[in-house]
Amino acid sequence: MSNRRSFLKTTGALAVASMLPGLSRGNTLFAGLAANYPAVGLQTYSLNVLFNNKELSTKDVLKQIADIGVKELETATGSTTGLYYGHKAKEFAAMVNDLGMKWIGNHVGGLPRTMAPRPGAPARPAPSPEVAAAMAAAGQRTNLRDNLQQIVDEAAEAGCSWVICASSAESNMDEIKKTTEIFAKAGEASRKNGMKFAYHNHQSEFDKIEGTSAYEYVLGQTNKDEVFMEVDLAWATQAGMDPVEMFKQYPGRFPLWHVKDIDPTTNRPAIVGTGKVDFKRIFSNSQLSGVQHTFIEQDGAKSINDIANSVKWLKANIYA
């Protein structure tokens, strides 16, 4: 009898899953059940320890990522020379696709932060001619203020569906307003190229400045169909915010998530499931957010095993 019940439960769930948008017969049972949560993704910044290892090729690192069950990637690379981990956008995308993953979007800068010295402190010396030449050859990181068209064009060439701002100057109201203007332009440019734009939070976006915050100002002053948030669940939690209440206040504005945990002792990023973030409650309210893609991120992960353990915890506790 128990086997029959199990069979009926499984086949019934599969029948329902087959009717859900975005799912096909090629999806695994794991992906089809679990409340139709997005596929497990990774922000590649987590594994700079591997990408910066000169003994490993980019493809070697990508294969390690694919082998632990990651299906979608968000990168944090790219420069004015048009290279992504040393490759042109289309070449990098081909490597990702060949390994059975999909490149969803790339992190770029917004309004560059000023680096003015503290009062009384000496100005930073200019780099030597040799250093300046090396920096020019490598290319500087792109930002939305100065390189918007390049950013959008390269994302489109790679088949990415999202342009994401990693951070932007927002330490005073003037910077917040300029950042918001840049985001509005980025949202419009992305839409015109068949993509979408999102802004990734840290903790400072929730600080009150003249009675508001960068988070509130950006969402309140931009087109809800063109400017979205990529909510970093750990930094939002660390800032004293409740992600579920955020979803309720701005439904549908959080289609991208960084699934990051925080060690309660060190207040630093940790393996998912080992820290203070209440992932079960957040995922159970995911429909409010309009989530489409979720990316594990662990700043400063020591090895691929850290990410593998996060994947295992999610599969056992969220997708089970």
Coordinates of C-alpha atoms in Angstrom, one line a residue:
M1 CA 0.0 0.0 0.0
S2 CA 2.8 2.4 0.9
N3 CA 4.5 1.8 -2.4
R4 CA 1.3 2.5 -4.2
R5 CA 0.8 5.7 -2.4
S6 CA 4.3 6.7 -3.1
F7 CA 3.8 5.9 -6.8
L8 CA 0.6 7.9 -7.0
K9 CA 2.2 10.9 -5.2
T10 CA 5.2 10.9 -7.5
T11 CA 3.3 10.5 -10.7
G12 CA 0.7 13.1 -9.7
A13 CA 3.5 15.6 -8.8
L14 CA 5.1 14.9 -12.2
A15 CA 1.8 15.6 -14.0
V16 CA 1.4 18.9 -12.2
A17 CA 5.1 19.8 -12.9
S18 CA 4.7 19.1 -16.6
M19 CA 2.0 21.8 -16.8
L20 CA 4.0 24.5 -15.0
P21 CA 5.5 27.2 -17.2
G22 CA 9.2 26.9 -18.0
L23 CA 9.4 23.1 -17.2
S24 CA 9.8 20.4 -19.8
R25 CA 10.2 16.6 -19.8
G26 CA 13.9 17.2 -19.8
N27 CA 13.8 18.6 -16.3
T28 CA 14.8 16.3 -13.4
L29 CA 12.3 15.3 -10.7
F30 CA 14.4 17.5 -8.4
A31 CA 13.9 20.6 -10.5
G32 CA 10.2 19.8 -11.3
L33 CA 9.0 19.4 -7.7
A34 CA 10.2 21.9 -4.9
A35 CA 7.5 24.5 -5.5
N36 CA 8.9 25.4 -8.9
Y37 CA 11.9 27.2 -7.5
P38 CA 14.5 28.4 -10.0
A39 CA 17.5 26.2 -10.9
V40 CA 20.5 26.4 -8.6
G41 CA 22.8 29.2 -9.7
L42 CA 26.1 30.6 -8.6
Q43 CA 27.7 34.1 -8.6
T44 CA 31.2 33.3 -9.8
Y45 CA 32.7 36.0 -7.6
S46 CA 32.5 33.4 -4.9
L47 CA 35.3 31.3 -6.5
N48 CA 37.9 34.0 -7.3
V49 CA 40.3 31.7 -5.5
L50 CA 39.9 29.4 -8.6
F51 CA 39.4 31.9 -11.3
N52 CA 42.6 33.7 -10.2
N53 CA 44.6 30.5 -10.1
K54 CA 47.0 30.7 -13.1
E55 CA 47.3 26.9 -13.1
L56 CA 43.6 26.5 -13.9
S57 CA 42.0 27.5 -17.2
T58 CA 38.6 29.2 -17.2
K59 CA 37.1 26.0 -18.7
D60 CA 38.6 23.9 -15.9
V61 CA 37.0 26.1 -13.2
L62 CA 33.6 26.1 -15.1
K63 CA 33.7 22.3 -15.3
Q64 CA 34.2 22.1 -11.5
I65 CA 31.2 24.3 -11.0
A66 CA 29.0 22.3 -13.4
D67 CA 30.1 19.0 -11.7
I68 CA 28.5 20.1 -8.4
G69 CA 25.1 20.6 -9.9
V70 CA 25.1 24.4 -10.7
K71 CA 22.9 25.2 -13.7
E72 CA 23.0 29.0 -14.0
L73 CA 25.8 31.5 -13.7
E74 CA 26.0 35.1 -12.8
T75 CA 29.5 36.6 -13.3
A76 CA 31.5 39.5 -11.9
T77 CA 34.0 40.2 -14.5
G78 CA 34.3 42.1 -17.8
S79 CA 36.4 45.2 -18.7
T80 CA 36.7 48.0 -21.2
T81 CA 38.7 45.6 -23.4
G82 CA 35.5 43.3 -23.6
L83 CA 37.0 40.3 -21.9
Y84 CA 35.3 38.0 -19.4
Y85 CA 37.8 35.9 -17.5
G86 CA 40.1 36.4 -20.4
H87 CA 37.6 35.6 -23.1
K88 CA 35.3 37.6 -25.4
A89 CA 31.6 37.4 -24.3
K90 CA 30.5 35.0 -27.0
E91 CA 33.5 32.7 -26.3
F92 CA 32.8 32.6 -22.6
A93 CA 29.1 31.9 -23.2
A94 CA 30.0 29.0 -25.5
M95 CA 32.1 27.4 -22.7
V96 CA 29.3 27.8 -20.2
N97 CA 26.7 26.4 -22.6
D98 CA 28.9 23.4 -23.6
L99 CA 29.0 22.4 -19.9
G100 CA 25.2 22.4 -19.7
M101 CA 24.9 25.7 -17.8
K102 CA 23.4 29.0 -18.8
W103 CA 25.0 32.5 -18.4
I104 CA 22.2 34.7 -17.0
G105 CA 24.0 38.1 -16.4
N106 CA 27.1 39.9 -15.3
H107 CA 27.8 42.3 -12.4
V108 CA 29.0 45.8 -13.4
G109 CA 29.6 49.1 -11.6
G110 CA 27.2 51.9 -11.4
L111 CA 28.2 55.5 -10.5
P112 CA 31.9 55.2 -9.5
R113 CA 32.6 56.0 -5.9
T114 CA 34.8 59.0 -5.2
M115 CA 38.2 58.2 -3.7
A116 CA 38.9 61.6 -2.2
P117 CA 41.4 61.5 0.7
R118 CA 40.4 62.3 4.2
P119 CA 40.9 65.9 5.3
G120 CA 44.6 66.4 6.0
A121 CA 45.6 63.2 4.4
P122 CA 48.0 63.3 1.4
A123 CA 46.6 62.7 -2.1
R124 CA 47.2 59.3 -3.6
P125 CA 50.3 59.3 -5.9
A126 CA 49.7 58.8 -9.6
P127 CA 50.7 55.3 -10.8
S128 CA 54.1 54.9 -12.5
P129 CA 54.1 54.9 -16.3
E130 CA 54.7 51.2 -16.3
V131 CA 51.8 50.5 -13.9
A132 CA 49.6 52.9 -15.9
A133 CA 50.4 51.0 -19.2
A134 CA 49.7 47.7 -17.6
M135 CA 46.3 48.9 -16.3
A136 CA 45.4 50.3 -19.7
A137 CA 46.3 47.0 -21.4
A138 CA 44.2 44.9 -19.0
G139 CA 41.3 47.3 -19.3
Q140 CA 39.4 48.9 -16.4
R141 CA 36.2 47.4 -15.1
T142 CA 33.1 48.8 -16.9
N143 CA 30.5 50.9 -15.2
L144 CA 27.0 52.1 -16.2
R145 CA 27.9 55.8 -16.2
D146 CA 30.7 55.5 -18.8
N147 CA 30.2 52.2 -20.6
L148 CA 26.4 51.5 -20.8
Q149 CA 26.2 50.8 -24.5
Q150 CA 29.2 48.4 -24.4
I151 CA 27.7 46.6 -21.3
V152 CA 24.3 46.1 -23.0
D153 CA 25.8 45.1 -26.3
E154 CA 28.1 42.5 -24.8
A155 CA 25.3 41.0 -22.6
A156 CA 23.2 40.7 -25.7
E157 CA 26.0 39.1 -27.7
A158 CA 26.5 36.5 -24.9
G159 CA 22.8 35.7 -24.7
C160 CA 22.4 37.0 -21.2
S161 CA 19.0 38.1 -20.1
W162 CA 20.1 40.4 -17.3
V163 CA 22.3 43.4 -16.7
I164 CA 23.1 43.8 -13.0
C165 CA 24.7 46.6 -11.1
A166 CA 26.9 45.3 -8.3
S167 CA 27.2 48.6 -6.4
S168 CA 27.0 52.3 -7.0
A169 CA 27.8 55.5 -5.1
E170 CA 25.0 56.3 -2.6
S171 CA 26.7 57.9 0.4
N172 CA 24.6 61.2 0.1
M173 CA 21.5 62.3 -1.6
D174 CA 23.3 63.8 -4.6
E175 CA 24.9 60.4 -5.3
I176 CA 21.6 58.6 -4.7
K177 CA 19.9 60.8 -7.3
K178 CA 22.6 60.4 -9.8
T179 CA 22.7 56.7 -9.3
T180 CA 18.9 56.5 -9.8
E181 CA 19.2 58.5 -13.0
I182 CA 21.8 56.0 -14.3
F183 CA 19.6 53.1 -13.3
A184 CA 16.7 54.5 -15.2
K185 CA 18.8 54.8 -18.4
A186 CA 20.2 51.3 -17.8
G187 CA 16.7 49.9 -17.4
E188 CA 15.5 51.5 -20.6
A189 CA 18.6 50.4 -22.6
S190 CA 18.2 46.8 -21.3
R191 CA 14.6 46.7 -22.2
K192 CA 15.2 48.0 -25.8
N193 CA 17.7 45.1 -26.2
G194 CA 15.3 42.4 -24.9
M195 CA 16.9 42.2 -21.5
K196 CA 16.2 43.5 -17.9
F197 CA 18.2 45.5 -15.4
A198 CA 18.6 44.9 -11.6
Y199 CA 20.5 46.5 -8.7
H200 CA 22.2 44.4 -6.1
N201 CA 22.2 45.5 -2.5
H202 CA 24.7 45.4 0.3
Q203 CA 24.0 46.9 3.7
S204 CA 24.6 50.6 3.1
E205 CA 21.6 50.9 0.7
F206 CA 19.3 50.6 3.7
D207 CA 21.0 53.4 5.7
K208 CA 18.8 56.5 6.1
I209 CA 20.0 59.7 4.5
E210 CA 17.8 62.7 4.7
G211 CA 14.8 60.6 5.8
T212 CA 15.1 58.0 3.1
S213 CA 17.5 55.3 1.9
A214 CA 19.0 54.4 -1.5
Y215 CA 16.9 51.3 -1.5
E216 CA 13.6 53.2 -1.0
Y217 CA 14.6 56.1 -3.4
V218 CA 15.6 53.8 -6.3
L219 CA 12.5 51.7 -6.1
G220 CA 10.2 54.6 -5.6
Q221 CA 11.6 56.8 -8.4
T222 CA 12.1 54.3 -11.2
N223 CA 9.8 52.4 -13.6
K224 CA 8.8 49.1 -11.9
D225 CA 8.9 47.4 -15.2
E226 CA 12.5 48.5 -16.0
V227 CA 14.4 48.7 -12.8
F228 CA 14.4 45.6 -10.5
M229 CA 16.4 44.5 -7.4
E230 CA 18.7 41.6 -7.0
V231 CA 18.2 41.0 -3.3
D232 CA 21.2 39.8 -1.4
L233 CA 19.4 37.9 1.4
A234 CA 22.4 38.0 3.8
W235 CA 23.2 41.7 3.6
A236 CA 19.5 42.6 3.8
T237 CA 19.2 40.4 6.9
Q238 CA 22.4 41.9 8.3
A239 CA 21.0 45.4 7.8
G240 CA 17.9 44.5 9.9
M241 CA 15.6 44.1 7.0
D242 CA 13.0 41.3 6.6
P243 CA 13.2 40.0 3.0
V244 CA 9.6 38.7 3.2
E245 CA 8.4 42.2 4.2
M246 CA 10.4 43.7 1.4
F247 CA 8.6 41.3 -1.0
K248 CA 5.2 42.4 0.4
Q249 CA 6.1 46.1 0.0
Y250 CA 7.4 45.8 -3.5
P251 CA 5.8 42.7 -5.0
G252 CA 7.5 41.4 -8.2
R253 CA 10.5 43.7 -7.9
F254 CA 13.0 41.0 -6.7
P255 CA 13.4 38.6 -9.6
L256 CA 17.0 37.8 -8.8
W257 CA 18.3 36.6 -5.4
H258 CA 21.8 36.1 -3.9
V259 CA 21.4 33.1 -1.7
K260 CA 24.0 34.0 0.9
D261 CA 24.3 33.2 4.6
I262 CA 26.0 35.1 7.4
D263 CA 28.0 33.5 10.3
P264 CA 26.4 34.9 13.5
T265 CA 29.8 35.0 15.2
T266 CA 32.0 36.6 12.6
N267 CA 29.2 38.4 10.6
R268 CA 31.0 37.2 7.4
P269 CA 29.5 35.2 4.5
A270 CA 29.2 31.5 5.3
I271 CA 28.1 28.2 3.7
V272 CA 24.3 28.3 3.1
G273 CA 22.4 26.8 5.9
T274 CA 25.1 27.4 8.6
G275 CA 24.2 31.0 9.5
K276 CA 21.5 33.3 10.5
V277 CA 19.4 33.7 7.3
D278 CA 15.9 32.0 7.5
F279 CA 16.0 30.5 4.0
K280 CA 13.0 28.2 4.5
R281 CA 10.7 31.1 5.4
I282 CA 12.1 33.2 2.6
F283 CA 11.7 30.5 -0.1
S284 CA 8.2 29.7 1.1
N285 CA 7.3 33.3 0.3
S286 CA 9.2 33.5 -3.0
Q287 CA 6.2 34.0 -5.2
L288 CA 5.7 37.5 -3.7
S289 CA 9.2 38.5 -4.9
G290 CA 8.7 37.4 -8.5
V291 CA 11.9 35.4 -8.3
Q292 CA 13.3 34.0 -11.6
H293 CA 16.9 33.2 -10.8
T294 CA 18.8 32.4 -7.5
F295 CA 22.6 32.5 -7.2
I296 CA 24.6 31.1 -4.3
E297 CA 27.2 33.6 -3.2
Q298 CA 29.9 33.2 -0.6
D299 CA 32.4 36.0 -0.7
G300 CA 35.9 34.5 -0.2
A301 CA 34.9 30.9 -0.5
K302 CA 38.0 28.8 0.2
S303 CA 37.3 26.1 -2.3
I304 CA 34.7 24.5 -4.6
N305 CA 33.7 22.3 -1.5
D306 CA 32.2 25.4 0.2
I307 CA 29.9 25.9 -2.8
A308 CA 29.2 22.2 -3.1
N309 CA 28.1 22.1 0.5
S310 CA 25.7 25.0 -0.1
V311 CA 24.2 23.2 -3.1
K312 CA 23.8 20.1 -1.0
W313 CA 22.0 22.0 1.8
L314 CA 19.6 23.6 -0.6
K315 CA 18.7 20.3 -2.2
A316 CA 18.2 18.7 1.1
N317 CA 16.3 21.5 2.9
I318 CA 14.6 23.6 0.2
Y319 CA 14.2 21.6 -2.9
A320 CA 13.6 18.3 -1.2

